[in-house]
mmCIF file of C-alpha atoms in Angstrom:
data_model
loop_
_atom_site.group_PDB
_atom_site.id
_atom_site.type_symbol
_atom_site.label_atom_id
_atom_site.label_comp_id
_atom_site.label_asym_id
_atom_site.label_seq_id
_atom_site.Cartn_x
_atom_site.Cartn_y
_atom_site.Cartn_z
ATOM 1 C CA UNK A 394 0.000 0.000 0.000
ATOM 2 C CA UNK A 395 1.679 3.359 -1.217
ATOM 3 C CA UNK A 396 0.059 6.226 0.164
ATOM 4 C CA UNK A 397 0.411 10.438 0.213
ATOM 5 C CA UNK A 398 1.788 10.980 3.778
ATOM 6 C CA UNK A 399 2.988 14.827 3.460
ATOM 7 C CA UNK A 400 3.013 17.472 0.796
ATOM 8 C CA UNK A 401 5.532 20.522 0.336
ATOM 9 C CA UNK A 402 4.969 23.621 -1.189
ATOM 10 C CA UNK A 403 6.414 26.923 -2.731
ATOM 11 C CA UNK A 404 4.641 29.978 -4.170
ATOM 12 C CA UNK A 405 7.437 33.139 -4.919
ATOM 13 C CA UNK A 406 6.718 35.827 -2.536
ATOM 14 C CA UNK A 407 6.183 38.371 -5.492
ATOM 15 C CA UNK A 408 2.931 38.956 -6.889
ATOM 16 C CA UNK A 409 1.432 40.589 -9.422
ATOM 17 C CA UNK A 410 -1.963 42.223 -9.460
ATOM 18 C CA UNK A 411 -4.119 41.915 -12.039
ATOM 19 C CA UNK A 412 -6.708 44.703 -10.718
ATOM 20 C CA UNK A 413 -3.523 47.036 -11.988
ATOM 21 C CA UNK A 414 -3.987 45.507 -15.437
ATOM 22 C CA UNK A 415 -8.093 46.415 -16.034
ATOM 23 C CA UNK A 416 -7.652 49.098 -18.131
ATOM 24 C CA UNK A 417 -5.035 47.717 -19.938
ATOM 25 C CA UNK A 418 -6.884 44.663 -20.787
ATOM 26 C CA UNK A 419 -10.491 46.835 -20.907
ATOM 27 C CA UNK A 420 -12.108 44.332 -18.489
ATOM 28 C CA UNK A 421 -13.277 44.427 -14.967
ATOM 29 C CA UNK A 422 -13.220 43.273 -11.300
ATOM 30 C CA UNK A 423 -16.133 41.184 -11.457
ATOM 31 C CA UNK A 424 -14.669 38.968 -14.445
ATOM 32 C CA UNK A 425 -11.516 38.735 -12.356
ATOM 33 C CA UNK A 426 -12.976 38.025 -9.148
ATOM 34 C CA UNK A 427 -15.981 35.675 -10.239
ATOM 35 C CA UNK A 428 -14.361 33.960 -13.933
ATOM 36 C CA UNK A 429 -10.872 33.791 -13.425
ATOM 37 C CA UNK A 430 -10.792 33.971 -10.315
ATOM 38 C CA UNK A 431 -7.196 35.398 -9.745
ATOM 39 C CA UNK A 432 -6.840 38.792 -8.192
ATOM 40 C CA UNK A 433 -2.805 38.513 -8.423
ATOM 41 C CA UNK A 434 -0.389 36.200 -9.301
ATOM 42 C CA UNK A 435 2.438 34.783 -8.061
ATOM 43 C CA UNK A 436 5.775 35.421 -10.138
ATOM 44 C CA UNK A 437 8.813 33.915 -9.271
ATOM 45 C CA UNK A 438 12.675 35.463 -9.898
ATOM 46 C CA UNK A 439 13.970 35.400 -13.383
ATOM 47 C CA UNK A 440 17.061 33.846 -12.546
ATOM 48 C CA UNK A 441 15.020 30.840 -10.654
ATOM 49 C CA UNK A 442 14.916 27.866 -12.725
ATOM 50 C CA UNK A 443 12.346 24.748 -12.261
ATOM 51 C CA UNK A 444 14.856 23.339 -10.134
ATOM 52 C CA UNK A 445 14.725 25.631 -7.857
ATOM 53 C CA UNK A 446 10.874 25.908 -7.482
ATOM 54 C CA UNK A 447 11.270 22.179 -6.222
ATOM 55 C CA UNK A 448 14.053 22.297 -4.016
ATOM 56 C CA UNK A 449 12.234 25.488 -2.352
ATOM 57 C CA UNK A 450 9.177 23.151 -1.551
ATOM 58 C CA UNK A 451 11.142 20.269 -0.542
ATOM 59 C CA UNK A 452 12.193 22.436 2.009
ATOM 60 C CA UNK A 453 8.924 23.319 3.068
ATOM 61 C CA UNK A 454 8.560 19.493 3.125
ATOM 62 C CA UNK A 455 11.321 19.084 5.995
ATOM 63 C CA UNK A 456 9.499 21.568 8.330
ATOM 64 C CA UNK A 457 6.756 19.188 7.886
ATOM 65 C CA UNK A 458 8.391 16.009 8.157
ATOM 66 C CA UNK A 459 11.771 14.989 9.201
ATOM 67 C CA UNK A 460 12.482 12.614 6.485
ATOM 68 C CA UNK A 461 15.684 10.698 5.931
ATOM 69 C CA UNK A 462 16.875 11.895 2.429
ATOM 70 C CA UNK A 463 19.425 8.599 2.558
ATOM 71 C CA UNK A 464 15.647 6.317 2.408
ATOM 72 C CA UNK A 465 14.519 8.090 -0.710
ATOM 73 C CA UNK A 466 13.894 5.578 -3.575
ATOM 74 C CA UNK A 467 12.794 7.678 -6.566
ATOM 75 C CA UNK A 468 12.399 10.914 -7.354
ATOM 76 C CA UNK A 469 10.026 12.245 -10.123
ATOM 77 C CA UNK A 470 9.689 15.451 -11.621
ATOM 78 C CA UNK A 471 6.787 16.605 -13.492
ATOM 79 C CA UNK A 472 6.957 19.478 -15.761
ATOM 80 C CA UNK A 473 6.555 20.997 -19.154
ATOM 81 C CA UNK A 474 9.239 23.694 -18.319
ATOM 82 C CA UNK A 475 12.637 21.919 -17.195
ATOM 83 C CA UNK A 476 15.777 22.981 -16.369
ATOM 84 C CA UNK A 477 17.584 22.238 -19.983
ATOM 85 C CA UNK A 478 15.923 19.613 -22.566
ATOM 86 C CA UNK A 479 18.980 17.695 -21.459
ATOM 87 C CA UNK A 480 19.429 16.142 -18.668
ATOM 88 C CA UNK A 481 16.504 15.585 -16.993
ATOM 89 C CA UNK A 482 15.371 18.029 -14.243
ATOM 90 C CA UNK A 483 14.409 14.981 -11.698
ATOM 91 C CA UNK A 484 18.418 14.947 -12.071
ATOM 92 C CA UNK A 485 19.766 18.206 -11.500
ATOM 93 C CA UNK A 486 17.036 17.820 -7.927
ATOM 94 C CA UNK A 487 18.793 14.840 -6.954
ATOM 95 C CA UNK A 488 21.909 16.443 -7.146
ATOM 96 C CA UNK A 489 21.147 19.661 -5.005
ATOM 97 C CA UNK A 490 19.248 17.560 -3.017
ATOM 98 C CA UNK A 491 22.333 14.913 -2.214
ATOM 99 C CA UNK A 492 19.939 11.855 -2.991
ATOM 100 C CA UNK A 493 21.463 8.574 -2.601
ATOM 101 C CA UNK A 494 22.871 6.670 -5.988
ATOM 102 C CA UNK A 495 20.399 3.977 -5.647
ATOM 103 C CA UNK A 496 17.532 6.491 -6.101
ATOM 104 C CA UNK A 497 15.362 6.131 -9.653
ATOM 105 C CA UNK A 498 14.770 9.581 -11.265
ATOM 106 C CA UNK A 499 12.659 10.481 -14.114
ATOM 107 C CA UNK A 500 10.620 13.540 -15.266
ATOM 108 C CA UNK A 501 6.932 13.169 -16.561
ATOM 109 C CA UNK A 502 6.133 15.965 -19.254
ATOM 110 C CA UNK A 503 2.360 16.703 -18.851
ATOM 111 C CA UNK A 504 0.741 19.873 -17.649
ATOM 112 C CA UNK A 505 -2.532 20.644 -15.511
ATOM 113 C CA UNK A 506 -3.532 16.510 -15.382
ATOM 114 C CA UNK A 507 0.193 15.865 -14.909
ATOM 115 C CA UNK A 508 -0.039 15.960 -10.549
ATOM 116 C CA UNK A 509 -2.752 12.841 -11.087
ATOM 117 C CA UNK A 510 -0.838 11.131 -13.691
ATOM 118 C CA UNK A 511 2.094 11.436 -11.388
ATOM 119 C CA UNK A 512 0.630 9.513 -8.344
ATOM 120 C CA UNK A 513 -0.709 6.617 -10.977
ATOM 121 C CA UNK A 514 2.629 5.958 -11.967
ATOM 122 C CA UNK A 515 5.046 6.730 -9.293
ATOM 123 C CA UNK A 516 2.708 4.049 -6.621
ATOM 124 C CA UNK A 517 2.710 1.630 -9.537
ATOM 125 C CA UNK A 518 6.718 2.251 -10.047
ATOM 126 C CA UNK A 519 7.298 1.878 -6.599
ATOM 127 C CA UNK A 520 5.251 -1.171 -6.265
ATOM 128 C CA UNK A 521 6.450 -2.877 -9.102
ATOM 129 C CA UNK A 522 9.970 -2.653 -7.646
ATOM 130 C CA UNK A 523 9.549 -2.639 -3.808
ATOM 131 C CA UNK A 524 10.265 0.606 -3.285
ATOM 132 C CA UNK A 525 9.334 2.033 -0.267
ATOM 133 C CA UNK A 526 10.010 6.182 -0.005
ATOM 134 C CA UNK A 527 9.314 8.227 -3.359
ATOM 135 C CA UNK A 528 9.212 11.884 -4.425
ATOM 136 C CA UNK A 529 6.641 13.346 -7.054
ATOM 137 C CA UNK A 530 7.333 17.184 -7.437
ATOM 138 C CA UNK A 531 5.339 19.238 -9.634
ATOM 139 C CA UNK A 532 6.762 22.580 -11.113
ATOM 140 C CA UNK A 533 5.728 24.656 -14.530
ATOM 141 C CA UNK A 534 7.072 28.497 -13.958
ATOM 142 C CA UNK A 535 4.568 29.431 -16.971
ATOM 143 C CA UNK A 536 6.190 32.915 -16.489
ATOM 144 C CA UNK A 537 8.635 32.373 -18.732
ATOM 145 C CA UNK A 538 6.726 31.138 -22.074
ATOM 146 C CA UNK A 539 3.472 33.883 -20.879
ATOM 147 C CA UNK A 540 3.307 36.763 -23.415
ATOM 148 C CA UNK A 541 2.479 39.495 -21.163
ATOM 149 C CA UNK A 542 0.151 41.207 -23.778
ATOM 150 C CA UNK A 543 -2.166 38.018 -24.329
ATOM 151 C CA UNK A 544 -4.931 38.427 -21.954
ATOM 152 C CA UNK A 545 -6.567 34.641 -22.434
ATOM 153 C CA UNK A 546 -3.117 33.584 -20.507
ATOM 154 C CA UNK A 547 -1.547 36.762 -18.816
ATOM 155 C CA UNK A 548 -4.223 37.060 -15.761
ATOM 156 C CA UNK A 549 -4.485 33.610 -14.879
ATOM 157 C CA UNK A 550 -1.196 31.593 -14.185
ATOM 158 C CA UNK A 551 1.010 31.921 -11.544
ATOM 159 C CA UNK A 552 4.481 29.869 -10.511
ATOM 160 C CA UNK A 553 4.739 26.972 -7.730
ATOM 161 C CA UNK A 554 5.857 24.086 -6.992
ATOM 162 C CA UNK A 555 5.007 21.376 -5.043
ATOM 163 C CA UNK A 556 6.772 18.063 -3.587
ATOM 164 C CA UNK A 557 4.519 14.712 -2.409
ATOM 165 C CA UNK A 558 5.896 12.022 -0.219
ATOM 166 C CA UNK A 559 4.471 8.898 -0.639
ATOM 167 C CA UNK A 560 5.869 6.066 1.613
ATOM 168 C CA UNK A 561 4.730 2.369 1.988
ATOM 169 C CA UNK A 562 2.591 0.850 4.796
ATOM 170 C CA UNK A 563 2.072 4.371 6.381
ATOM 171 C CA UNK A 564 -1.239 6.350 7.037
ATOM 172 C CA UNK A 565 -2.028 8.604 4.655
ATOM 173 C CA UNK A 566 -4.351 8.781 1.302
ATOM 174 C CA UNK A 567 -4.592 5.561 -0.556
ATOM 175 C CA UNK A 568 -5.511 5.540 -4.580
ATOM 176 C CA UNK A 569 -8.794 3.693 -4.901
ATOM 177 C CA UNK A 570 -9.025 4.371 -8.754
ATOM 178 C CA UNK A 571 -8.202 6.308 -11.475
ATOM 179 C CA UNK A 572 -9.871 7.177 -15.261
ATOM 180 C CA UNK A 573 -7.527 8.650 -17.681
ATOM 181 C CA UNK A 574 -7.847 9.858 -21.484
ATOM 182 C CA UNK A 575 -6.532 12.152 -23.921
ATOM 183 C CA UNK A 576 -8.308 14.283 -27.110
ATOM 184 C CA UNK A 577 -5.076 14.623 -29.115
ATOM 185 C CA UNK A 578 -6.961 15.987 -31.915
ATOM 186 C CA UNK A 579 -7.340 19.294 -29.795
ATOM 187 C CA UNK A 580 -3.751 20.011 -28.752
ATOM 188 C CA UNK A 581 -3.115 23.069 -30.827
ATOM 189 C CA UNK A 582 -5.525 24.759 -28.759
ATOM 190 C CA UNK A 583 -2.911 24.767 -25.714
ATOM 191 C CA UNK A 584 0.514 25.211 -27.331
ATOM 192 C CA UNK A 585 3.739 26.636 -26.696
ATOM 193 C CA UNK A 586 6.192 27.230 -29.735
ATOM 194 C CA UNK A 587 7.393 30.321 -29.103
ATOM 195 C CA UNK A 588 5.004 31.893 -26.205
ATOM 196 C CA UNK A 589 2.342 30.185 -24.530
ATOM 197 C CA UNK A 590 -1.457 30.232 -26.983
ATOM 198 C CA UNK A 591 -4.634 29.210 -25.577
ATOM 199 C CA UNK A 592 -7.743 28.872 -27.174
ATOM 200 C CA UNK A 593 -9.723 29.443 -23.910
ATOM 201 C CA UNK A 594 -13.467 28.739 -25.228
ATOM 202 C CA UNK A 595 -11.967 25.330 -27.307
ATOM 203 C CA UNK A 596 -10.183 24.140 -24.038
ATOM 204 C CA UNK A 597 -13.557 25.441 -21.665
ATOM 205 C CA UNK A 598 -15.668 23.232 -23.932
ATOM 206 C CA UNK A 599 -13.372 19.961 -23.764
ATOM 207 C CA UNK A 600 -13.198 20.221 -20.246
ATOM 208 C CA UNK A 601 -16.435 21.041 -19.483
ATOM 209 C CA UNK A 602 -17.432 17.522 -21.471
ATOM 210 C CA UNK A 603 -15.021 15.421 -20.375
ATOM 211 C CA UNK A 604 -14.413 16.301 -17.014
ATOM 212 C CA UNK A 605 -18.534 15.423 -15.469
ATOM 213 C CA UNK A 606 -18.124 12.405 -17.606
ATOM 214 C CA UNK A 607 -14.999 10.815 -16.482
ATOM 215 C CA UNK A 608 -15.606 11.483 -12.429
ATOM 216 C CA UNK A 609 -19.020 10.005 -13.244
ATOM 217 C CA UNK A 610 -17.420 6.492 -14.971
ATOM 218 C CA UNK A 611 -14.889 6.461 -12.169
ATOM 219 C CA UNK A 612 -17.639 6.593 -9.307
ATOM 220 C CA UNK A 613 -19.714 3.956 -11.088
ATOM 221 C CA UNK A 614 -16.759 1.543 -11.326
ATOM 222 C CA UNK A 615 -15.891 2.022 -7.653
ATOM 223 C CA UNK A 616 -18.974 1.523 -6.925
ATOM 224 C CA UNK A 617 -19.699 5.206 -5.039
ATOM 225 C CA UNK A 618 -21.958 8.009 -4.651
ATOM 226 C CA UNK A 619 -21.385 11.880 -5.411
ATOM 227 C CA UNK A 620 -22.168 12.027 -1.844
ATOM 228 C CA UNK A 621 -19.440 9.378 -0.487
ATOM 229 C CA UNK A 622 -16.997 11.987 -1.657
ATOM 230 C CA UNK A 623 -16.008 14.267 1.270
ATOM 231 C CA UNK A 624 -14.185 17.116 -0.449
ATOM 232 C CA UNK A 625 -13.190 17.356 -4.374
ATOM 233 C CA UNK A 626 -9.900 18.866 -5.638
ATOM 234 C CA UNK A 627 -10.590 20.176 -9.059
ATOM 235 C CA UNK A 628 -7.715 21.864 -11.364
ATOM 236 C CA UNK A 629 -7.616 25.434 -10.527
ATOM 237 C CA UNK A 630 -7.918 26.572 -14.297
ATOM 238 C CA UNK A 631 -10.047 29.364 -13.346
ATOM 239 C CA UNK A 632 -13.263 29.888 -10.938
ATOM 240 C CA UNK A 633 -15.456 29.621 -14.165
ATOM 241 C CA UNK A 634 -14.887 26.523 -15.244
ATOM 242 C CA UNK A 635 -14.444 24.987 -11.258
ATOM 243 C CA UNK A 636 -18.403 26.132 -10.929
ATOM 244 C CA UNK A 637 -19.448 24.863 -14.351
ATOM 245 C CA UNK A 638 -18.010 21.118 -13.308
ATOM 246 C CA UNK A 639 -19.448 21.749 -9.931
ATOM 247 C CA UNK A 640 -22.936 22.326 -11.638
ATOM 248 C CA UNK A 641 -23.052 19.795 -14.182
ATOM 249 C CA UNK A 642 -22.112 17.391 -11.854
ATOM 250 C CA UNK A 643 -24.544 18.315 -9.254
ATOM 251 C CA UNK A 644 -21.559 18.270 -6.356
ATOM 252 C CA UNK A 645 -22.233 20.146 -3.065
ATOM 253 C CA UNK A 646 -20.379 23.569 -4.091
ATOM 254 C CA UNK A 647 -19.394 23.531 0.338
ATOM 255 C CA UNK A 648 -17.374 20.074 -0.953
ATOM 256 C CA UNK A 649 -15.393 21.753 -3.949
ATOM 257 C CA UNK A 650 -12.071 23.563 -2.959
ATOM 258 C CA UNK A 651 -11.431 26.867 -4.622
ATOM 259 C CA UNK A 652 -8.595 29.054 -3.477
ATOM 260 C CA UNK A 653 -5.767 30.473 -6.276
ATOM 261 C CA UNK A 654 -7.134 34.469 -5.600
ATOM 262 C CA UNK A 655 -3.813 35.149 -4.288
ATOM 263 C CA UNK A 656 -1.363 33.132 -6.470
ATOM 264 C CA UNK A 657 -3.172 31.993 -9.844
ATOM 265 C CA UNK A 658 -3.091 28.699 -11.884
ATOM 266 C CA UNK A 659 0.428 26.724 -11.058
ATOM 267 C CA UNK A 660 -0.919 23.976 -13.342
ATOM 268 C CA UNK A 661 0.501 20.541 -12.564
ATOM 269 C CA UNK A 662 1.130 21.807 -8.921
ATOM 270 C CA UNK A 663 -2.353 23.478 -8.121
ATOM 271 C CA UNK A 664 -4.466 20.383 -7.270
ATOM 272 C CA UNK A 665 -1.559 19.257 -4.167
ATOM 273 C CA UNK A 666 -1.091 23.352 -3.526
ATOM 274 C CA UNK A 667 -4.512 23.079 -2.268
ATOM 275 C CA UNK A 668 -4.434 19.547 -0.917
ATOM 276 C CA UNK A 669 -1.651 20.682 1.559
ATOM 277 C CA UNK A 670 -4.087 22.743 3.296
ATOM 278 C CA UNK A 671 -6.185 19.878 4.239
ATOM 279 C CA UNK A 672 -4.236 16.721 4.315
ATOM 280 C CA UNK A 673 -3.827 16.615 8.080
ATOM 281 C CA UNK A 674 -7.315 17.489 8.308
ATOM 282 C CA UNK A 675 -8.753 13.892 6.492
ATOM 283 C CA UNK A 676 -10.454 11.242 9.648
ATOM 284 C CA UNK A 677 -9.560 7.219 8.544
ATOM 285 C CA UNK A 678 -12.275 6.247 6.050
ATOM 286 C CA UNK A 679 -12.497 9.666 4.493
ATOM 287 C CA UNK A 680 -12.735 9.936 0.483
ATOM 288 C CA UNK A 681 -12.051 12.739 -1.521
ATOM 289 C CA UNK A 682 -11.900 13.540 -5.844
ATOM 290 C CA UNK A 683 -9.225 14.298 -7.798
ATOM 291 C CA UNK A 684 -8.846 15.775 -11.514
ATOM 292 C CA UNK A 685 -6.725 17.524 -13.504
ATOM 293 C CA UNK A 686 -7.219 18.440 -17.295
ATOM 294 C CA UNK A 687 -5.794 20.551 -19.665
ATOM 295 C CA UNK A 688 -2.587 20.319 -22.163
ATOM 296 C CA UNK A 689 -2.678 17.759 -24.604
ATOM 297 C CA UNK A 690 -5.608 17.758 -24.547
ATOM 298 C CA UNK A 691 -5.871 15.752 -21.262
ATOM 299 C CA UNK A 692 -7.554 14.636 -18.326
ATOM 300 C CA UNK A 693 -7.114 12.452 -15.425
ATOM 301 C CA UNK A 694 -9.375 11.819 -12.110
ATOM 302 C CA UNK A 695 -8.758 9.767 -8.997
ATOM 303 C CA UNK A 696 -10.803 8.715 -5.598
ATOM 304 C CA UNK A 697 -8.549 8.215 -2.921
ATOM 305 C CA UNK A 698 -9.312 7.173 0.672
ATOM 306 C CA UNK A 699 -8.021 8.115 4.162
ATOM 307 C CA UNK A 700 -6.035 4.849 5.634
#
């Protein structure tokens, strides 16, 4: 049994407002208050590289939890934004980190369903090869592929990063399923070449029909009810389109976590930036949603369970 025991984080302390930006964007503080749903984002240093981002919330992770770096079995990194295209970024962590040589490291290159992805296949890594301590960062600076002019991608992400410890036969959240799937045919409408472009209505529409549907097929093969689902953790891609899968669903809106006012969308890391908050908070027994969706186009959901 591999289960989430703690979670590290790291927004940058510098934030940018985007209540400064209404005029220049000729919109106001209702749309970015009740549609985005990002009153200022958080930006982090030029000179801070992906890295970075992850070593800063590992950090956070050993205020939390003293854990013996000497135990760690494999580190992953997940991110569309490393480092360098070569080596790996899980790499260049291990190294500032001072993981042992036996430790596995590999990077996972998907976006906003990338943090659910991650936890599918780091449990089943460490499972398949008895490994008993792993690492599953998360970390997309978007602030260096945003055009700053573009206003369908300028007022809504922010930078993070986020690191998940998930250790063998210890308490903690336990995967009870997962539902997974992918609309290639729509990935130019989420692309970076040079900058980052985003077809916001295209991408609102996919996830708006895929999302409902795939938590739906998941509960029915578990065998649960919308209302055996204590809290949901839903992709912070902006308030809009957290309330449209919180309507078409029917969930409890008091059940759906919404908080990126003060920092913005961090992509792979926002569904465990918010899970952080709460983690200690989960009683034995206690079941809660995942899903992420986005780039590629993509989408993955998960139930876990308190153990």
């Amino acid at each position: 049994m591999i289960a989430i025991t703690t979670i590290g984080t790291y927004l940058p302390e510098n934030r940018v407002s985007n209540l400064a930006q209404l005029e220049k964007f000729e919109t106001d503080e209702t749309f970015i208050r009740e549609k985005i749903g990002v009153v200022q984002r958080a930006v982090k240093a030029s000179e801070q590289k992906t890295s970075d981002l992850c070593i800063k919330a590992f950090e956070d992770l050993m205020t939390k939890k003293a854990l013996d770096k000497s135990t760690v079995d494999c580190c992953v990194v997940v991110t569309q934004n490393p480092d360098l295209n070569i080596p790996h970024t899980s790499a260049i962590v291990h190294s500032a980190l001072g993981l042992p040589e036996t430790c596995a490291c590999f990077d996972i290159s998907l976006g906003c369903s990338g943090y659910v992805y991650g936890l599918s296949i780091i449990s089943a890594f460490m499972q398949a090869n008895g490994f008993k301590t792993g690492l599953l960062f998360t970390a997309d600076p978007y602030s260096d592929i945003i055009d700053s002019d573009d206003k369908n991608t300028a007022l809504i992400f922010g930078d993070g990063a986020t690191v998940t410890l998930l250790e063998e036969n210890q308490p903690g959240l336990v995967a009870l399923g997962y539902d997974f799937g992918t609309k290639g045919a729509g990935y130019k409408n989420l692309v970076n070449e040079d900058k980052l472009y985003m077809n916001g209505r295209a991408v609102f529409n996919f996830t708006a029909g895929v999302v409902p549907k795939s938590i739906e097929k998941l509960l029915q093969r578990l065998d649960l009810d919308k209302r055996d689902i204590g809290k949901w953790y839903l992709h912070q891609g902006s308030k809009y389109i957290v309330d449209t899968i919180t309507m078409r669903l029917g969930l409890e809106p008091e059940k759906v976590v919404f908080n990126m006012y003060e920092y913005g969308n961090t992509v792979s890391s926002s569904i465990p930036m918010l899970l952080s908050n709460d983690l200690n908070q989960f009683k034995s027994g206690q079941k809660i949603g995942l899903s992420g969706f986005g780039v590629g186009l993509s989408w993955a959901s998960a139930i876990f369970e308190m153990k």
